[in-house]
Short mmCIF file of C-alpha atoms in Angstrom, two decimals:
data_model
loop_
_atom_site.label_atom_id
_atom_site.label_comp_id
_atom_site.label_asym_id
_atom_site.label_seq_id
_atom_site.Cartn_x
_atom_site.Cartn_y
_atom_site.Cartn_z
CA MET H 1 0.00 0.00 0.00
CA ASP H 2 2.86 2.32 0.70
CA VAL H 3 4.09 1.81 -2.86
CA VAL H 4 0.70 2.71 -4.37
CA ALA H 5 0.40 5.81 -2.23
CA GLU H 6 3.87 6.83 -3.23
CA ALA H 7 3.05 6.40 -6.93
CA ILE H 8 -0.15 8.43 -6.59
CA GLU H 9 1.70 11.19 -4.81
CA LYS H 10 4.37 11.25 -7.54
CA ALA H 11 1.73 11.42 -10.29
CA ALA H 12 0.07 14.34 -8.51
CA LYS H 13 3.35 16.20 -8.41
CA ASN H 14 3.94 15.58 -12.13
CA SER H 15 0.44 16.75 -12.95
CA ASP H 16 1.21 20.02 -11.26
CA LYS H 17 4.23 20.48 -13.56
CA TYR H 18 2.34 19.90 -16.84
CA ARG H 19 -0.75 21.88 -17.77
CA SER H 20 -3.87 20.29 -19.20
CA ILE H 21 -4.42 19.87 -22.95
CA GLN H 22 -7.96 21.15 -22.56
CA VAL H 23 -8.09 24.94 -22.98
CA GLU H 24 -11.26 26.95 -22.64
CA LYS H 25 -11.83 30.17 -24.61
CA LEU H 26 -14.76 32.56 -24.56
CA ILE H 27 -14.65 32.94 -28.36
CA GLU H 28 -13.45 29.98 -30.37
CA LEU H 29 -10.31 30.53 -32.45
CA GLU H 30 -10.35 30.75 -36.24
CA TYR H 31 -8.16 28.05 -37.78
CA ASP H 32 -6.43 27.66 -41.13
CA LEU H 33 -4.71 24.30 -40.87
CA GLY H 34 -3.27 24.56 -44.38
CA THR H 35 -0.94 27.36 -43.21
CA LEU H 36 -0.88 26.19 -39.51
CA LEU H 37 -2.54 29.45 -38.49
CA ALA H 38 -4.79 30.13 -35.48
CA SER H 39 -6.34 33.59 -34.99
CA ASP H 40 -7.38 34.58 -31.45
CA THR H 41 -10.03 37.34 -31.37
CA ASN H 42 -10.53 37.31 -27.57
CA GLU H 43 -9.76 40.45 -25.59
CA LEU H 44 -6.43 40.69 -23.81
CA ASN H 45 -6.16 40.78 -20.01
CA VAL H 46 -4.84 44.26 -19.29
CA LYS H 47 -4.10 43.48 -15.62
CA GLY H 48 -2.05 40.42 -16.55
CA ILE H 49 -0.03 42.44 -19.09
CA ARG H 50 0.68 45.17 -16.55
CA SER H 51 1.64 42.78 -13.74
CA ASP H 52 3.92 40.42 -15.72
CA LYS H 53 3.96 40.97 -19.48
CA GLU H 54 6.36 38.14 -20.45
CA LYS H 55 4.59 35.50 -18.34
CA TYR H 56 1.15 36.48 -19.69
CA LEU H 57 2.29 36.37 -23.35
CA MET H 58 4.01 32.99 -22.84
CA SER H 59 0.85 31.55 -21.29
CA LEU H 60 -1.36 32.92 -24.06
CA ALA H 61 0.93 31.56 -26.78
CA ARG H 62 1.01 28.13 -25.09
CA ASP H 63 -2.79 27.90 -24.88
CA ASN H 64 -3.33 28.91 -28.51
CA THR H 65 -0.64 26.48 -29.71
CA GLN H 66 -2.29 23.69 -27.71
CA LEU H 67 -5.63 24.41 -29.39
CA LEU H 68 -3.96 24.36 -32.82
CA PHE H 69 -2.35 20.98 -32.11
CA ASN H 70 -5.66 19.61 -30.86
CA LYS H 71 -7.19 20.48 -34.24
CA LEU H 72 -4.27 18.83 -36.06
CA TRP H 73 -4.78 15.58 -34.14
CA GLU H 74 -8.39 15.54 -35.30
CA LEU H 75 -7.26 15.16 -38.94
CA PRO H 76 -6.98 11.65 -40.48
CA THR H 77 -3.50 10.18 -40.05
CA GLU H 78 -1.41 7.92 -42.28
CA THR H 79 1.59 5.70 -41.65
CA VAL H 80 4.48 6.20 -44.07
CA GLU H 81 7.73 4.27 -43.40
CA ASP H 82 6.94 3.70 -39.71
CA ALA H 83 6.00 7.36 -39.24
CA VAL H 84 2.59 8.86 -38.54
CA VAL H 85 1.87 11.78 -40.90
CA VAL H 86 -1.08 14.09 -41.51
CA ARG H 87 -2.12 15.60 -44.84
CA LEU H 88 -2.92 19.28 -44.38
CA PRO H 89 -5.97 20.73 -46.13
CA THR H 90 -5.79 23.44 -48.78
CA PRO H 91 -4.82 26.82 -47.29
CA ARG H 92 -7.62 29.41 -47.11
CA TYR H 93 -5.79 32.41 -45.72
CA VAL H 94 -4.06 34.64 -48.29
CA LEU H 95 -0.68 35.67 -46.94
CA PRO H 96 0.41 39.24 -47.70
CA ARG H 97 3.20 39.64 -50.26
CA GLU H 98 6.56 41.10 -49.34
CA LYS H 99 7.02 42.59 -52.82
CA PRO H 100 4.49 43.90 -55.36
CA VAL H 101 2.93 41.61 -57.91
CA PRO H 102 5.23 41.27 -60.94
CA LYS H 103 4.08 43.13 -64.01
CA PRO H 104 3.43 41.14 -67.19
CA LYS H 105 6.28 41.03 -69.68
CA PRO H 106 5.98 43.51 -72.55
CA LEU H 107 4.99 42.05 -75.88
CA THR H 108 7.59 41.59 -78.59
CA LYS H 109 7.22 43.19 -82.03
CA TRP H 110 5.80 40.01 -83.51
CA GLN H 111 3.35 39.52 -80.62
CA LYS H 112 2.10 43.11 -81.02
CA PHE H 113 1.70 42.63 -84.77
CA ALA H 114 -0.11 39.30 -84.30
CA LYS H 115 -2.45 40.84 -81.72
CA GLU H 116 -3.31 43.77 -84.00
CA LYS H 117 -3.91 41.53 -87.03
CA GLY H 118 -5.68 38.80 -85.09
CA ILE H 119 -3.11 36.12 -85.92
CA LYS H 120 -3.39 33.10 -83.64
CA LYS H 121 -0.67 30.56 -83.07
CA THR H 122 -1.57 27.16 -84.50
CA LYS H 123 0.27 23.98 -83.67
CA LYS H 124 2.09 22.65 -86.72
CA ALA H 125 2.95 19.06 -87.45
CA LYS H 126 6.59 18.09 -86.93
CA LEU H 127 6.78 16.24 -90.27
CA THR H 128 5.84 17.34 -93.79
CA TRP H 129 5.57 15.31 -96.98
CA ASP H 130 8.16 16.19 -99.64
CA ASP H 131 6.93 15.52 -103.18
CA VAL H 132 10.47 15.56 -104.63
CA LEU H 133 12.10 13.16 -102.16
CA LYS H 134 8.90 11.13 -101.73
CA LYS H 135 9.27 10.84 -97.95
CA TRP H 136 8.37 12.57 -94.69
CA VAL H 137 10.83 15.35 -93.77
CA PRO H 138 11.02 17.07 -90.34
CA LEU H 139 10.49 20.82 -90.18
CA TYR H 140 13.74 21.38 -88.27
CA GLY H 141 16.80 19.50 -87.09
CA TYR H 142 19.75 17.77 -88.71
CA LYS H 143 17.51 15.49 -90.77
CA LYS H 144 15.88 18.56 -92.28
CA ALA H 145 19.31 19.90 -93.38
CA SER H 146 20.38 16.57 -94.89
CA ALA H 147 17.06 16.28 -96.74
CA GLN H 148 17.49 19.82 -98.06
CA ARG H 149 20.95 18.93 -99.39
CA ASP H 150 19.55 15.86 -101.12
CA LYS H 151 16.76 17.94 -102.61
CA ASP H 152 18.86 20.92 -103.74
CA TRP H 153 21.81 18.98 -105.17
CA VAL H 154 21.63 21.29 -108.21
CA LEU H 155 20.63 24.95 -108.36
CA GLU H 156 19.27 26.85 -111.33
CA VAL H 157 21.27 29.85 -112.57
CA PRO H 158 19.07 32.82 -113.53
CA GLN H 159 19.20 34.05 -117.10
CA ASN H 160 20.97 37.38 -116.48
CA ALA H 161 23.15 36.17 -113.57
CA ASP H 162 26.87 35.45 -113.59
CA PRO H 163 27.31 31.71 -114.32
CA PHE H 164 30.66 31.58 -112.48
CA VAL H 165 29.22 32.60 -109.10
CA ASP H 166 28.91 29.83 -106.49
CA ARG H 167 25.16 29.61 -105.83
CA PHE H 168 25.61 27.19 -102.93
CA ALA H 169 27.95 29.62 -101.14
CA ASP H 170 25.46 32.47 -101.69
CA LYS H 171 22.65 30.35 -100.26
CA SER H 172 24.73 29.45 -97.20
CA THR H 173 25.67 33.11 -96.65
CA LEU H 174 22.02 34.18 -96.90
CA LYS H 175 21.02 31.57 -94.33
CA LYS H 176 23.74 32.76 -91.91
CA GLU H 177 22.54 36.36 -92.32
CA LYS H 178 18.97 35.33 -91.49
CA VAL H 179 20.13 33.45 -88.39
CA ALA H 180 22.17 36.46 -87.26
CA LYS H 181 19.20 38.77 -87.83
CA ASN H 182 16.92 36.51 -85.78
CA GLU H 183 19.47 36.41 -82.95
CA TYR H 184 19.72 40.20 -83.01
CA GLN H 185 15.93 40.51 -82.80
CA ARG H 186 15.85 38.02 -79.89
CA LEU H 187 18.48 39.94 -77.92
CA ARG H 188 16.70 43.22 -78.58
CA ASN H 189 13.42 41.78 -77.30
CA ILE H 190 15.19 40.61 -74.13
CA ALA H 191 16.66 44.08 -73.64
CA VAL H 192 13.24 45.68 -74.07
CA ALA H 193 11.63 43.20 -71.65
CA LYS H 194 14.27 43.84 -68.97
CA LYS H 195 14.27 47.61 -69.63
CA ILE H 196 17.98 47.67 -70.44
CA LYS H 197 19.16 50.89 -72.04
CA ILE H 198 20.98 50.10 -75.27
CA PRO H 199 23.47 52.74 -76.45
CA ARG H 200 22.65 54.38 -79.77
CA VAL H 201 26.21 53.91 -80.98
CA GLY H 202 29.10 51.83 -79.81
CA VAL H 203 31.28 48.83 -80.53
CA LEU H 204 30.17 45.29 -79.79
CA PRO H 205 32.61 43.16 -77.77
CA ALA H 206 34.78 40.68 -79.65
CA GLU H 207 37.52 38.22 -78.73
CA LYS H 208 39.96 39.66 -81.27
CA PRO H 209 38.82 43.13 -82.34
CA GLY H 210 40.14 44.31 -85.68
CA THR H 211 41.86 47.56 -86.54
CA ASP H 212 38.66 49.20 -87.73
CA GLN H 213 36.82 48.25 -84.52
CA LEU H 214 39.62 49.64 -82.34
CA ARG H 215 39.71 52.86 -84.36
CA THR H 216 35.94 53.20 -84.11
CA ALA H 217 36.05 52.57 -80.35
CA ALA H 218 38.76 55.22 -79.93
CA ASN H 219 36.76 57.77 -81.91
CA VAL H 220 33.60 56.99 -79.92
CA ALA H 221 35.51 57.41 -76.65
CA ARG H 222 36.96 60.70 -77.87
CA VAL H 223 33.60 62.30 -78.66
CA SER H 224 31.92 60.93 -75.51
CA THR H 225 32.93 63.93 -73.42
CA ALA H 226 30.77 66.96 -72.61
CA SER H 227 32.55 69.03 -75.28
CA ILE H 228 32.17 66.23 -77.88
CA GLY H 229 35.94 65.77 -77.94
CA LYS H 230 36.76 69.40 -78.75
CA PHE H 231 39.04 69.92 -75.74
CA GLN H 232 40.17 66.31 -75.40
CA PRO H 233 44.02 66.12 -75.38
CA ARG H 234 45.58 63.74 -77.87
CA LEU H 235 47.63 60.77 -76.79
CA PRO H 236 51.28 60.41 -77.85
CA ARG H 237 51.66 58.91 -81.35
CA GLU H 238 47.92 59.21 -81.93
CA LYS H 239 47.01 59.77 -85.55
CA SER H 240 44.61 62.60 -86.25
CA SER H 241 41.41 61.31 -87.86
CA VAL H 242 39.82 63.24 -90.70
CA SER H 243 36.49 63.32 -88.93
CA ALA H 244 35.56 61.49 -85.75
CA ASP H 245 31.91 61.91 -86.69
CA ARG H 246 32.29 59.46 -89.58
CA ALA H 247 33.03 56.70 -87.09
CA LEU H 248 29.72 57.34 -85.34
CA PRO H 249 26.80 55.75 -87.21
CA GLY H 250 23.57 57.64 -86.90
CA VAL H 251 25.06 60.98 -85.89
CA ARG H 252 22.91 63.90 -86.90
CA LYS H 253 24.14 66.26 -89.55
CA ARG H 254 25.39 69.62 -88.47
CA LYS H 255 22.97 72.47 -88.87
CA LEU H 256 23.76 75.19 -91.35
CA PRO H 257 24.68 78.59 -89.92
CA HIS H 258 21.98 81.24 -89.80
CA MET H 259 21.91 83.35 -92.95
CA ARG H 260 20.15 86.48 -94.03
CA PRO H 261 16.97 86.09 -96.06
CA THR H 262 18.68 87.31 -99.26
CA GLU H 263 21.62 84.92 -98.84
CA GLU H 264 19.33 82.01 -98.06
CA LYS H 265 17.20 82.76 -101.12
CA LYS H 266 20.30 82.97 -103.31
CA SER H 267 21.68 79.63 -102.07
CA ASN H 268 18.30 77.94 -102.59
CA MET H 269 18.04 79.32 -106.13
CA ASN H 270 21.54 78.03 -106.90
CA ILE H 271 20.55 74.56 -105.71
CA ILE H 272 17.38 74.62 -107.83
CA ASP H 273 19.31 75.78 -110.91
CA SER H 274 21.92 73.06 -110.50
CA ILE H 275 19.19 70.40 -110.18
CA LEU H 276 17.06 71.63 -113.07
CA ASN H 277 19.85 72.40 -115.51
CA LYS H 278 22.10 69.45 -114.76
CA ARG H 279 24.80 70.87 -116.99
CA PRO H 280 28.23 69.38 -116.34
CA LYS H 281 30.94 71.85 -115.42
CA LEU H 282 33.41 72.08 -118.33
CA ASP H 283 37.12 72.46 -117.60
CA VAL H 284 38.45 74.10 -120.79
CA GLU H 285 42.12 73.53 -120.03
CA LYS H 286 41.57 69.87 -119.24
CA ALA H 287 39.51 69.35 -122.41
CA VAL H 288 42.20 71.01 -124.59
CA ASN H 289 44.95 68.88 -123.05
CA LYS H 290 42.92 65.74 -123.69
CA GLN H 291 42.40 66.71 -127.34
CA ILE H 292 46.12 67.45 -127.85
CA PHE H 293 47.07 64.14 -126.28
CA ARG H 294 44.60 62.29 -128.51
CA GLU H 295 46.00 63.96 -131.66
CA GLN H 296 49.56 63.10 -130.65
CA GLN H 297 48.58 59.49 -130.11
CA GLU H 298 46.95 59.29 -133.54
CA ALA H 299 49.96 60.92 -135.23
CA SER H 300 52.42 58.51 -133.59
CA SER H 301 50.32 55.50 -134.59
CA GLU H 302 50.14 56.68 -138.24
CA LYS H 303 53.91 57.24 -138.27
CA LYS H 304 54.56 53.70 -137.10
CA LYS H 305 52.29 52.34 -139.80
CA THR H 306 54.08 54.27 -142.60
CA GLN H 307 57.53 53.12 -141.39
CA GLY H 308 56.50 49.52 -141.43
CA LYS H 309 55.47 49.62 -145.14
CA GLY H 310 59.15 49.87 -146.49
CA LYS H 311 60.99 46.80 -148.00
CA LYS H 312 62.90 44.79 -145.44
CA ARG H 313 66.56 44.00 -146.11
CA SER H 314 67.51 40.34 -146.26
CA THR H 315 70.04 39.06 -143.73
CA PHE H 316 72.86 36.62 -144.43
CA GLY H 317 72.81 33.54 -142.30
CA ASN H 318 69.71 34.68 -140.46
CA LYS H 319 71.89 36.77 -138.14
CA LYS H 320 70.55 39.33 -135.74
CA GLY H 321 72.29 42.33 -134.29
CA LYS H 322 75.05 44.63 -135.66
CA GLY H 323 76.38 42.12 -138.21
CA ALA H 324 73.01 41.36 -139.71
CA GLY H 325 72.54 42.23 -143.41
CA LYS H 326 76.28 41.92 -144.36
CA ARG H 327 77.87 39.21 -146.45
CA PRO H 328 80.59 37.12 -144.81
CA GLY H 329 84.23 38.27 -145.23
CA ALA H 330 83.33 41.90 -145.94
CA LYS H 331 85.75 44.53 -144.70
CA PRO H 332 84.56 46.99 -142.11
CA ALA H 333 83.97 50.56 -143.26
CA ALA H 334 86.79 53.06 -142.87
CA GLY H 335 86.92 54.79 -139.54
CA LYS H 336 84.67 52.22 -137.88
CA GLY H 337 87.32 49.79 -136.67
CA LYS H 338 87.68 48.70 -133.10
CA ARG H 339 91.41 49.65 -132.77
CA ASN H 340 92.36 52.60 -130.66
CA LYS H 341 93.22 55.41 -133.02
CA VAL H 342 96.27 57.63 -132.46
CA GLY H 343 96.30 61.26 -133.48
CA GLY H 344 97.66 61.99 -136.98
CA ARG H 345 97.37 60.53 -140.46
CA LYS H 346 97.94 56.85 -141.14
CA ARG H 347 101.03 56.14 -143.32
CA ARG H 348 101.38 53.38 -145.92
#
């Protein structure tokens, strides 16, 4: 009996340590088990807050948590791999967002055009029948390219085109240009969607930039100052460019200086006269020089023709050079020998 009394006494002491799982509230809590949320709408005890704030809040939190767990244990349980689990219902409470709702992405050029024209996207078949090859060909992929090569093994040369131009190379170049254009459009749409400011001019990055790209980049950097490069000091050994503006595509033309009404009218009339008349400016001196040169050319050509009409002398032994046209054994003419002459008359 002493043992039983001792056990009862011990259980009573333990019961004093742990609070009951049954909690009574004047107004029942609102539960959202999907988000594990319990909302307590009961009034707070002002006296308890003033006497011991921390103890009151801890007690209130414990009671509300106990009620939430009581509701969870009412849900149907399952055993998964020796563990008891509960499937939570669908959440009903809408949690507030930390950040604003994302705005929809802006439409691309094609999407805007399709929306205005009422074009709807239709799902296409992946294979199409080719009447030339007599088989099903995919719309894209490596099999499409191989089928295209089998189909276009010969290309027709237009009537007025150059027959020595490689049509296959032109076709390949055109395809690469289309691919590059599509890639450019794709990148531009991404930049518009992400609101990235694209510079009006500039140089695209490259692994090995060429001389022209480096020169263009230097000119762009020079005119990127507030004074448009007017007061920018030159670097040592820097070559002076004819015009830095030429390296900038899309730069506006310089405005003409302000003129008086009479001067402006005169310049406009000169432009109109030059357009309407379209008379070439004649350089008299240049025309005379051309005519003289042409006459000299004609005279020299006629002279060559008349010299070539004379009878040619026959050569002995088909010799060429100084001895041509002389018979063998002939004596050289007087005074034309190869010996060094001494001053005075030759004696016999």
